[in-house]
Tab-separated table of C-alpha atoms in Angstrom:
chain	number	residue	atom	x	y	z
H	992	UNK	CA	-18.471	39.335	83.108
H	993	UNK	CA	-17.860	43.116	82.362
H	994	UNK	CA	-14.205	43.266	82.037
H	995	UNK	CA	-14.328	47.043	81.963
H	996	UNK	CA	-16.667	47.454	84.823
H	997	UNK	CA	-15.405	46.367	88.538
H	998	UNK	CA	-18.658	47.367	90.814
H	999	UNK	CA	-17.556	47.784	94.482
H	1000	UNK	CA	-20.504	47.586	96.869
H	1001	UNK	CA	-19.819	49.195	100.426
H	1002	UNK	CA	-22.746	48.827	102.795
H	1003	UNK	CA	-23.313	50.950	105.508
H	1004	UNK	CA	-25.231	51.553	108.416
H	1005	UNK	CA	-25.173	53.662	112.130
H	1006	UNK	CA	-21.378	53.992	112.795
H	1007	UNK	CA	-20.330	57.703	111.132
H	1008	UNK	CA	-17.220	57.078	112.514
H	1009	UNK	CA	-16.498	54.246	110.803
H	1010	UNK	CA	-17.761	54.991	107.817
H	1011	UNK	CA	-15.419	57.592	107.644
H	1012	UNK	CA	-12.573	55.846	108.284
H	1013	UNK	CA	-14.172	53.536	105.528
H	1014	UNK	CA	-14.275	56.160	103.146
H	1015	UNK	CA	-11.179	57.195	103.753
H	1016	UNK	CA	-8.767	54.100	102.788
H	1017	UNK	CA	-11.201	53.245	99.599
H	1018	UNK	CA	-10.279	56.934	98.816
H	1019	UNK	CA	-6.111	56.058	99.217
H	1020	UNK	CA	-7.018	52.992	97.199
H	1021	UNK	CA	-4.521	53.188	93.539
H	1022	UNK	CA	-6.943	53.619	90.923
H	1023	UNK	CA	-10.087	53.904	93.172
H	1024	UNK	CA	-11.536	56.542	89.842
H	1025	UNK	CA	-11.788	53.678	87.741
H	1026	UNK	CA	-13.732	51.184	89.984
H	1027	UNK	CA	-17.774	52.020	90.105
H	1028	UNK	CA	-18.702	52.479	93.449
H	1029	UNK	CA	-22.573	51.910	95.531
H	1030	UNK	CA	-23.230	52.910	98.570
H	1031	UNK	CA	-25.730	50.703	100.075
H	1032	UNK	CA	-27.193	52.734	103.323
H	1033	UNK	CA	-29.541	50.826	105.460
H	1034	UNK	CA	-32.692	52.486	107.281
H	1035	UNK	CA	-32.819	52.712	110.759
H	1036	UNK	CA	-34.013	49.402	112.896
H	1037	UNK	CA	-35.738	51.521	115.308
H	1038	UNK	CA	-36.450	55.124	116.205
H	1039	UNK	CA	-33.212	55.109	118.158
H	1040	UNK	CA	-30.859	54.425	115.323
H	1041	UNK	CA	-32.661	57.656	113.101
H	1042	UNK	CA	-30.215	60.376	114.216
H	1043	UNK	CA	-27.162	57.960	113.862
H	1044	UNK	CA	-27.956	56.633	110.500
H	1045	UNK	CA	-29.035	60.148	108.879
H	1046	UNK	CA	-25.193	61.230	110.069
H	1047	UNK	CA	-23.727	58.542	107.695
H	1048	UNK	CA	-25.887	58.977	105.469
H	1049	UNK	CA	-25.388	63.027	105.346
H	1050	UNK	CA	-21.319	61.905	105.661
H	1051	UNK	CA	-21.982	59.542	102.351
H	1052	UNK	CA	-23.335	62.322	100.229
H	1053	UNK	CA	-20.812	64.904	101.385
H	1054	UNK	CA	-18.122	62.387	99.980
H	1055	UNK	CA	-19.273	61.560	97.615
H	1056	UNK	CA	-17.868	63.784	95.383
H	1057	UNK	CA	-14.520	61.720	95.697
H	1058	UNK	CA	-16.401	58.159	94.193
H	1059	UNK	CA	-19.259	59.322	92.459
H	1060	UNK	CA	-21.008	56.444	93.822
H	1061	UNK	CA	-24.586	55.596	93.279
H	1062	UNK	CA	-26.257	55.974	96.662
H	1063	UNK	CA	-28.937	53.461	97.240
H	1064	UNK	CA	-30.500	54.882	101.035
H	1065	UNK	CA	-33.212	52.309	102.034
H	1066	UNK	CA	-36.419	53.166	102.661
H	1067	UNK	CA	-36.992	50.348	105.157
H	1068	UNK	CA	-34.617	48.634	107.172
H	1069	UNK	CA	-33.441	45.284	105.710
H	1070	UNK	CA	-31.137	43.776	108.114
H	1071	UNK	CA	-27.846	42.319	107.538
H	1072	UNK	CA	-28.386	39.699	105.324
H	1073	UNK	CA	-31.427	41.010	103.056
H	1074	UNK	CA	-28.514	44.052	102.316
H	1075	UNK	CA	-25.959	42.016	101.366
H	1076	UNK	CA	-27.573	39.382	99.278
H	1077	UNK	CA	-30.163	41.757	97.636
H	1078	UNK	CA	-26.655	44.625	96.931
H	1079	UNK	CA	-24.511	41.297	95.844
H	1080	UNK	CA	-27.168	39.717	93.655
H	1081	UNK	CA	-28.006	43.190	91.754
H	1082	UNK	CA	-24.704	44.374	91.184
H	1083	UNK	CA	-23.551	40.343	90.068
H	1084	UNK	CA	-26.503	40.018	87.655
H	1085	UNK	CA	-25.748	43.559	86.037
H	1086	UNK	CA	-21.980	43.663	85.814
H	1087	UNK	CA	-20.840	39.672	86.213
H	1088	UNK	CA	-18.943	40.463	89.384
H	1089	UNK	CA	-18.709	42.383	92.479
H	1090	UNK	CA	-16.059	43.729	95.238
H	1091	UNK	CA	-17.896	43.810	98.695
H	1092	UNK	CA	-16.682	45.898	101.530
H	1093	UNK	CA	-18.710	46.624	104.951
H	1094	UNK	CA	-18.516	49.806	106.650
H	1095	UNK	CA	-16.246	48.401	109.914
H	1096	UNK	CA	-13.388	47.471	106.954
H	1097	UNK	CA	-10.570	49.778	106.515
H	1098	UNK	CA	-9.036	48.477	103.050
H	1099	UNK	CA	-5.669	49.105	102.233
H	1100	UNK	CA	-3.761	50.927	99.353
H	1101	UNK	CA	-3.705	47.659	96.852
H	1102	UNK	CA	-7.024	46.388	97.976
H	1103	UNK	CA	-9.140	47.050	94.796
H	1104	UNK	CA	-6.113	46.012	92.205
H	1105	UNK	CA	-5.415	42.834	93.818
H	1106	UNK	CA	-9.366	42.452	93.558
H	1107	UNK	CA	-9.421	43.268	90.367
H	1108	UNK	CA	-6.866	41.270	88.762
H	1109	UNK	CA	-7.952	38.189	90.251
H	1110	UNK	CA	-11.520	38.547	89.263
H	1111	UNK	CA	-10.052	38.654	85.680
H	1112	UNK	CA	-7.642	35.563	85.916
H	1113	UNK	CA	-9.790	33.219	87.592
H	1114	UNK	CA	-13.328	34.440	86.093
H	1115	UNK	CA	-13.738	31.592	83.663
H	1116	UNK	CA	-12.651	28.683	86.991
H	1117	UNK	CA	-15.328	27.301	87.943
H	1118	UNK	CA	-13.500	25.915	91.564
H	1119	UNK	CA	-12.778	29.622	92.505
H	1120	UNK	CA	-15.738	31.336	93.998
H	1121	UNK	CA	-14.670	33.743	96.336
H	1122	UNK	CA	-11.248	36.379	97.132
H	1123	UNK	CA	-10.907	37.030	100.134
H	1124	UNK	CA	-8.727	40.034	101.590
H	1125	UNK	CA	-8.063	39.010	105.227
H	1126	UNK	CA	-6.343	35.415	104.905
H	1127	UNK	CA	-6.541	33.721	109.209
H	1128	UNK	CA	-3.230	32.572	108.248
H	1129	UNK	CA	0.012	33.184	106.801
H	1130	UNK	CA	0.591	30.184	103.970
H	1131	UNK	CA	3.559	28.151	104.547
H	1132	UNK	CA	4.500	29.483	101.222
H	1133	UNK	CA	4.861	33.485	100.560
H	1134	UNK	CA	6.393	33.803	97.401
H	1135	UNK	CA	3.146	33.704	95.602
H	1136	UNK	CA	1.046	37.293	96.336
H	1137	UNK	CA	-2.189	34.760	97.247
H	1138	UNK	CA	-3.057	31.102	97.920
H	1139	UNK	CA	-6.103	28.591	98.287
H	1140	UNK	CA	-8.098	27.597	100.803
H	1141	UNK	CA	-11.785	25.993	101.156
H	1142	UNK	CA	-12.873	28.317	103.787
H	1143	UNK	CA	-15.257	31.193	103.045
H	1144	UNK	CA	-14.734	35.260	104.420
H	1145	UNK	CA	-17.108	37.993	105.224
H	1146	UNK	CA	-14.406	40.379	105.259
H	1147	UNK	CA	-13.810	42.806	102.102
H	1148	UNK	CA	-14.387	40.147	99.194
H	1149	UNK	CA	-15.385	39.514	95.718
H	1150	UNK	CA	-17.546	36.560	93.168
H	1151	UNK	CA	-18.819	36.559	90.241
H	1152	UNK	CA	-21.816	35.709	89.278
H	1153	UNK	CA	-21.247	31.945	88.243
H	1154	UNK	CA	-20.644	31.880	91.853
H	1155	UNK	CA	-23.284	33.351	93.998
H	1156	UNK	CA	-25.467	31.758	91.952
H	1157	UNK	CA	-25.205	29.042	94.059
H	1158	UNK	CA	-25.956	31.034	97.416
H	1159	UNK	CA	-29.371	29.994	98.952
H	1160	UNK	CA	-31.875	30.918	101.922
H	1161	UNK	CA	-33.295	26.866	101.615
H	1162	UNK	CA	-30.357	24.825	100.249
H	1163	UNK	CA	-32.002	22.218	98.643
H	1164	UNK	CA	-29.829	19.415	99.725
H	1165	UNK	CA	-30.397	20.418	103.507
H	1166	UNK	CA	-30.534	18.376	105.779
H	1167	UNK	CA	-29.607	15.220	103.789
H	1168	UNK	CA	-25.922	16.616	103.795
H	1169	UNK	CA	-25.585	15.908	107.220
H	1170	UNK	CA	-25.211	11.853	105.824
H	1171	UNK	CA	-21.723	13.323	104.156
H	1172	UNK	CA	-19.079	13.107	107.018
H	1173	UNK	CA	-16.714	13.663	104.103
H	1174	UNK	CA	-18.119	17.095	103.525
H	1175	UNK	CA	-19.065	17.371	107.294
H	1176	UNK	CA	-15.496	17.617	108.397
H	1177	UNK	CA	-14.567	20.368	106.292
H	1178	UNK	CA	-17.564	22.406	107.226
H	1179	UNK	CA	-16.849	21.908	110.614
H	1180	UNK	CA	-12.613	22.508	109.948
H	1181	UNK	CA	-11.584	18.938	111.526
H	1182	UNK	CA	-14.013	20.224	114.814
H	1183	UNK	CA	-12.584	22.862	115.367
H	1184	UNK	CA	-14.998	25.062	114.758
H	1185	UNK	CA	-18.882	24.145	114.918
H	1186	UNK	CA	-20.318	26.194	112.168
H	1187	UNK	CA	-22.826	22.975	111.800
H	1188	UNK	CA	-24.596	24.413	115.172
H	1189	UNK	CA	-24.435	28.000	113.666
H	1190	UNK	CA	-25.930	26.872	109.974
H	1191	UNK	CA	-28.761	24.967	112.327
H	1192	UNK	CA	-29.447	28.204	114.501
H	1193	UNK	CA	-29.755	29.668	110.924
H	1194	UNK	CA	-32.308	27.045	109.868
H	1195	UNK	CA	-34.218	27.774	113.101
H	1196	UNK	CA	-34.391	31.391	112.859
H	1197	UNK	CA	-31.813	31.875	115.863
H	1198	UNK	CA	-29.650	33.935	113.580
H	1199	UNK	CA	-29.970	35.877	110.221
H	1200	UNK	CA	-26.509	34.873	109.192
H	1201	UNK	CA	-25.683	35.428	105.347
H	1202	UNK	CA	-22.030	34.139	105.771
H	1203	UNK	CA	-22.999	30.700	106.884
H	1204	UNK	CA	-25.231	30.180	104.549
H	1205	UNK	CA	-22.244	30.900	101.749
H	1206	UNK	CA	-19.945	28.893	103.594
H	1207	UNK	CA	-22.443	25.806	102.953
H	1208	UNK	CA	-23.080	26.746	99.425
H	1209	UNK	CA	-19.430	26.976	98.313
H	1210	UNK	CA	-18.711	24.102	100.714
H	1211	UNK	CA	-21.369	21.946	99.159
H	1212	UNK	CA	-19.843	22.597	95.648
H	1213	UNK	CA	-16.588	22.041	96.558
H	1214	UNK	CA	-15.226	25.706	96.099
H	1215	UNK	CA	-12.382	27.082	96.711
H	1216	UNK	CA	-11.417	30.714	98.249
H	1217	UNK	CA	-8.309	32.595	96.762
H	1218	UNK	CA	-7.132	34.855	99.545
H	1219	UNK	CA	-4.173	37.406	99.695
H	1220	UNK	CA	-1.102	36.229	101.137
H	1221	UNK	CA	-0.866	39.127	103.232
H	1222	UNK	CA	-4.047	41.081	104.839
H	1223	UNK	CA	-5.342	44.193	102.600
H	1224	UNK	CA	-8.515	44.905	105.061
H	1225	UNK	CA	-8.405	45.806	108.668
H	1226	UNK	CA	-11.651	44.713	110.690
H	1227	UNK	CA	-12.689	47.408	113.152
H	1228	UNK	CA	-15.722	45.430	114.269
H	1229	UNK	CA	-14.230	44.513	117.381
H	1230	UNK	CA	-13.601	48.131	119.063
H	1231	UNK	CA	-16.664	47.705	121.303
H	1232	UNK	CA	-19.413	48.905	118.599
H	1233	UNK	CA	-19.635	45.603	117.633
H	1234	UNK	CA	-18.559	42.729	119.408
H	1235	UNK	CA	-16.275	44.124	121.535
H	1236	UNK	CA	-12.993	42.382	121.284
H	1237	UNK	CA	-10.072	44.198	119.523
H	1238	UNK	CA	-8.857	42.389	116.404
H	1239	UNK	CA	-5.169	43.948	116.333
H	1240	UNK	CA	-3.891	41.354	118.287
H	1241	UNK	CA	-5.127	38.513	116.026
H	1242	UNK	CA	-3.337	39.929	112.700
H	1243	UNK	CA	-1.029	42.318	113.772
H	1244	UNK	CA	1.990	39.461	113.077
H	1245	UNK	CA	0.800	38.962	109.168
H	1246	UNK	CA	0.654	43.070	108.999
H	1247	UNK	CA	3.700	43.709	109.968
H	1248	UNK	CA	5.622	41.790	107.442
H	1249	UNK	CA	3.399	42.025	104.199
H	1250	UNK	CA	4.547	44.486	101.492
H	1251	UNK	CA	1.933	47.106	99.800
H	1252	UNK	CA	1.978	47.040	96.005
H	1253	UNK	CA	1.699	51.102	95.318
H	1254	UNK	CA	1.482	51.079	91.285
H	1255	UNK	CA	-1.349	50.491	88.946
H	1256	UNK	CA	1.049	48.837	86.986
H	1257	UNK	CA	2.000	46.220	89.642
H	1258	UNK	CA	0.793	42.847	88.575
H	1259	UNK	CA	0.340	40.381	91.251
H	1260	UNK	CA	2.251	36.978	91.160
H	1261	UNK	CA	-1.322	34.645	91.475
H	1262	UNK	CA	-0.757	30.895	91.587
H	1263	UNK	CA	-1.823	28.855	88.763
H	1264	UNK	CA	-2.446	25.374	90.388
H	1265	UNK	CA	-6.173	25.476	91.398
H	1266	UNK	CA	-5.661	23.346	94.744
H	1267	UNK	CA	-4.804	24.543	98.784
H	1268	UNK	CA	-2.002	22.940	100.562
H	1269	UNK	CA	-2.816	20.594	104.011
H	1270	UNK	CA	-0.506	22.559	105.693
H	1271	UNK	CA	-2.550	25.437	105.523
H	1272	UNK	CA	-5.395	24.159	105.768
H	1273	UNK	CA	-4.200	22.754	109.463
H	1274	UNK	CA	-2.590	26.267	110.219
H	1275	UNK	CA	-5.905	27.407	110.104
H	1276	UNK	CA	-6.943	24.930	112.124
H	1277	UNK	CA	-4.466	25.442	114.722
H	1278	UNK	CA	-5.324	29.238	114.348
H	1279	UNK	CA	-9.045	28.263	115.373
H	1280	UNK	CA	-8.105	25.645	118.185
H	1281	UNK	CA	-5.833	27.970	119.975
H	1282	UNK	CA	-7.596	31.166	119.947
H	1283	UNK	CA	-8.894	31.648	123.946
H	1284	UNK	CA	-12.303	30.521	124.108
H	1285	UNK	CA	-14.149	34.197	125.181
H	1286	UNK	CA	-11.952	35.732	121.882
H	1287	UNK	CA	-12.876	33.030	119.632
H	1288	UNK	CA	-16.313	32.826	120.312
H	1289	UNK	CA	-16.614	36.512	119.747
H	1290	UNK	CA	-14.581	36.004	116.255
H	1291	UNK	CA	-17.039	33.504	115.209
H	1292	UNK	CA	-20.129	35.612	116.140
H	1293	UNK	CA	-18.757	38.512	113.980
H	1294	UNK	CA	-16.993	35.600	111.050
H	1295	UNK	CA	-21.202	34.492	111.010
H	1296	UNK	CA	-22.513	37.915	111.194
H	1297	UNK	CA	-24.947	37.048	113.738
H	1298	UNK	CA	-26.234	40.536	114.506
H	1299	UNK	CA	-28.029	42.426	111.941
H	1300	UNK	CA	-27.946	46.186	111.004
């Protein structure tokens, strides 16, 4: 792993509003100069998306004078998952690590330093393969600034390399797994949750999910996910441009009481037992059981990014 490097991979498609809110809170990020930024701009699906996707893309190179980003604009459209795994892998086998943020993510202030410092202090773990930036849960216990859990995120994350090393299109234990029901009732979060019927619409080409796929990977190894104790990304996917269910209600309690580290010298309090507490494990359970069943099964389709680019 670079040490000196931090690559932060934003991926973008038709939304110019959006990805100018996007742009915007990277931009308030402390010490945003130092990170090195790529802009990862899909091409249009169809001849429909064209005019929507050249405004983003004109809106990317106007700011870009704040980042000094490399901008990668496809030249054919890749879909979802193809952009994600093909920006990840690059940017992991280059620089040892990567910060991933989508263009419906509004990061806040301490986003990229929190990032940062935990890829450093957990790079050489093993157990750890994923941060995650917008926890489901509070943790029973806040006075560490993060906390463990063996649940994966699609939104604003890092890895490292040693990590999404293990990600795979044709998981090579598949479908003999399904003999674990050790392994099969975390996947599944104690049924709460079936994300076995989403990783077998996967299989059968009834999604193009990336983020299930992970979720079996690190679940399959055992991983673990270190998330912030507090949110540092707001999801704007639910507005109606995407699935259209507003996500303010779901987090606005854990917002409203988490505290925004505004230094570069601010060095986050990150636990040092490698292991996630039952207790939050069930409150994320509960989280998933109680969530009305029109809201939740929008959340999953956007936690399994069903719909492409």
């Amino acid at each position: 792993m670079n040490n000196s490097i931090f690559p932060v991979a934003v991926f973008f498609y038709n939304r110019p509003e959006h990805t100018l809110k996007c742009l915007n809170h990277l931009s308030e990020c402390i010490d945003y100069q130092s990170f090195s930024f790529f802009f990862f701009s899909d091409a249009p699906r169809d001849v429909s998306h064209s005019e929507s996707v050249e405004a983003v893309r004109n809106l990317l190179k106007s700011q870009n004078k704040f980042f000094k980003a490399k901008l990668i604009f496809r030249e054919s459209n890749y879909g979802l998952a193809r952009s994600i795994h093909d920006g990840v892998s690059s940017l992991c086998e280059e620089y040892g690590s990567v910060i991933v943020v989508e263009d419906d993510l509004r990061v806040l202030p301490d986003f990229l330093i929190f990032m940062r410092q935990s890829l450093l202090k957990y790079q050489s773990n093993d157990l750890i393969m994923q941060i995650g930036g917008l926890p489901l849960i509070k943790p029973l216990d806040t006075s560490k600034d993060a906390f463990f859990l063996p649940l994966t995120t699609t939104w604003g994350w890092a890895t490292w390399s040693r990590a999404w090393k293990y990600f795979s299109w044709t998981p090579a234990d598949w479908p003999e797994s399904l003999d674990d029901k050790r392994w099969l009732k975390l996947f599944d979060f104690s049924t709460s949750i079936s994300y076995l019927s989403m990783l077998r619409d996967r299989f059968s080409g009834k999604n193009n999910s990336w983020g299930i796929l992970w979720w079996y990977c690190v679940s399959r190894s055992g991983g673990l996910v270190l998330y912030s104790t507090y949110p540092k990304v707001l999801n704007d996917g639910f507005d109606g441009s995407g699935t259209h269910c507003g996500i303010n209600p779901i987090f606005a309690n854990q917002l409203a009481s988490g505290t925004i580290q505004n230094d570069t010298s601010t060095v986050f309090n990150l636990p040092d037992k490698i292991a996630y507490k039952n207790n939050d494990f069930y409150s994320v359970k509960l989280f998933l059981d109680n969530r009305p069943s029109s809201i939740l099964h929008r959340l999953l389709r956007k936690i399994s990014s069903v719909f492409n680019f």
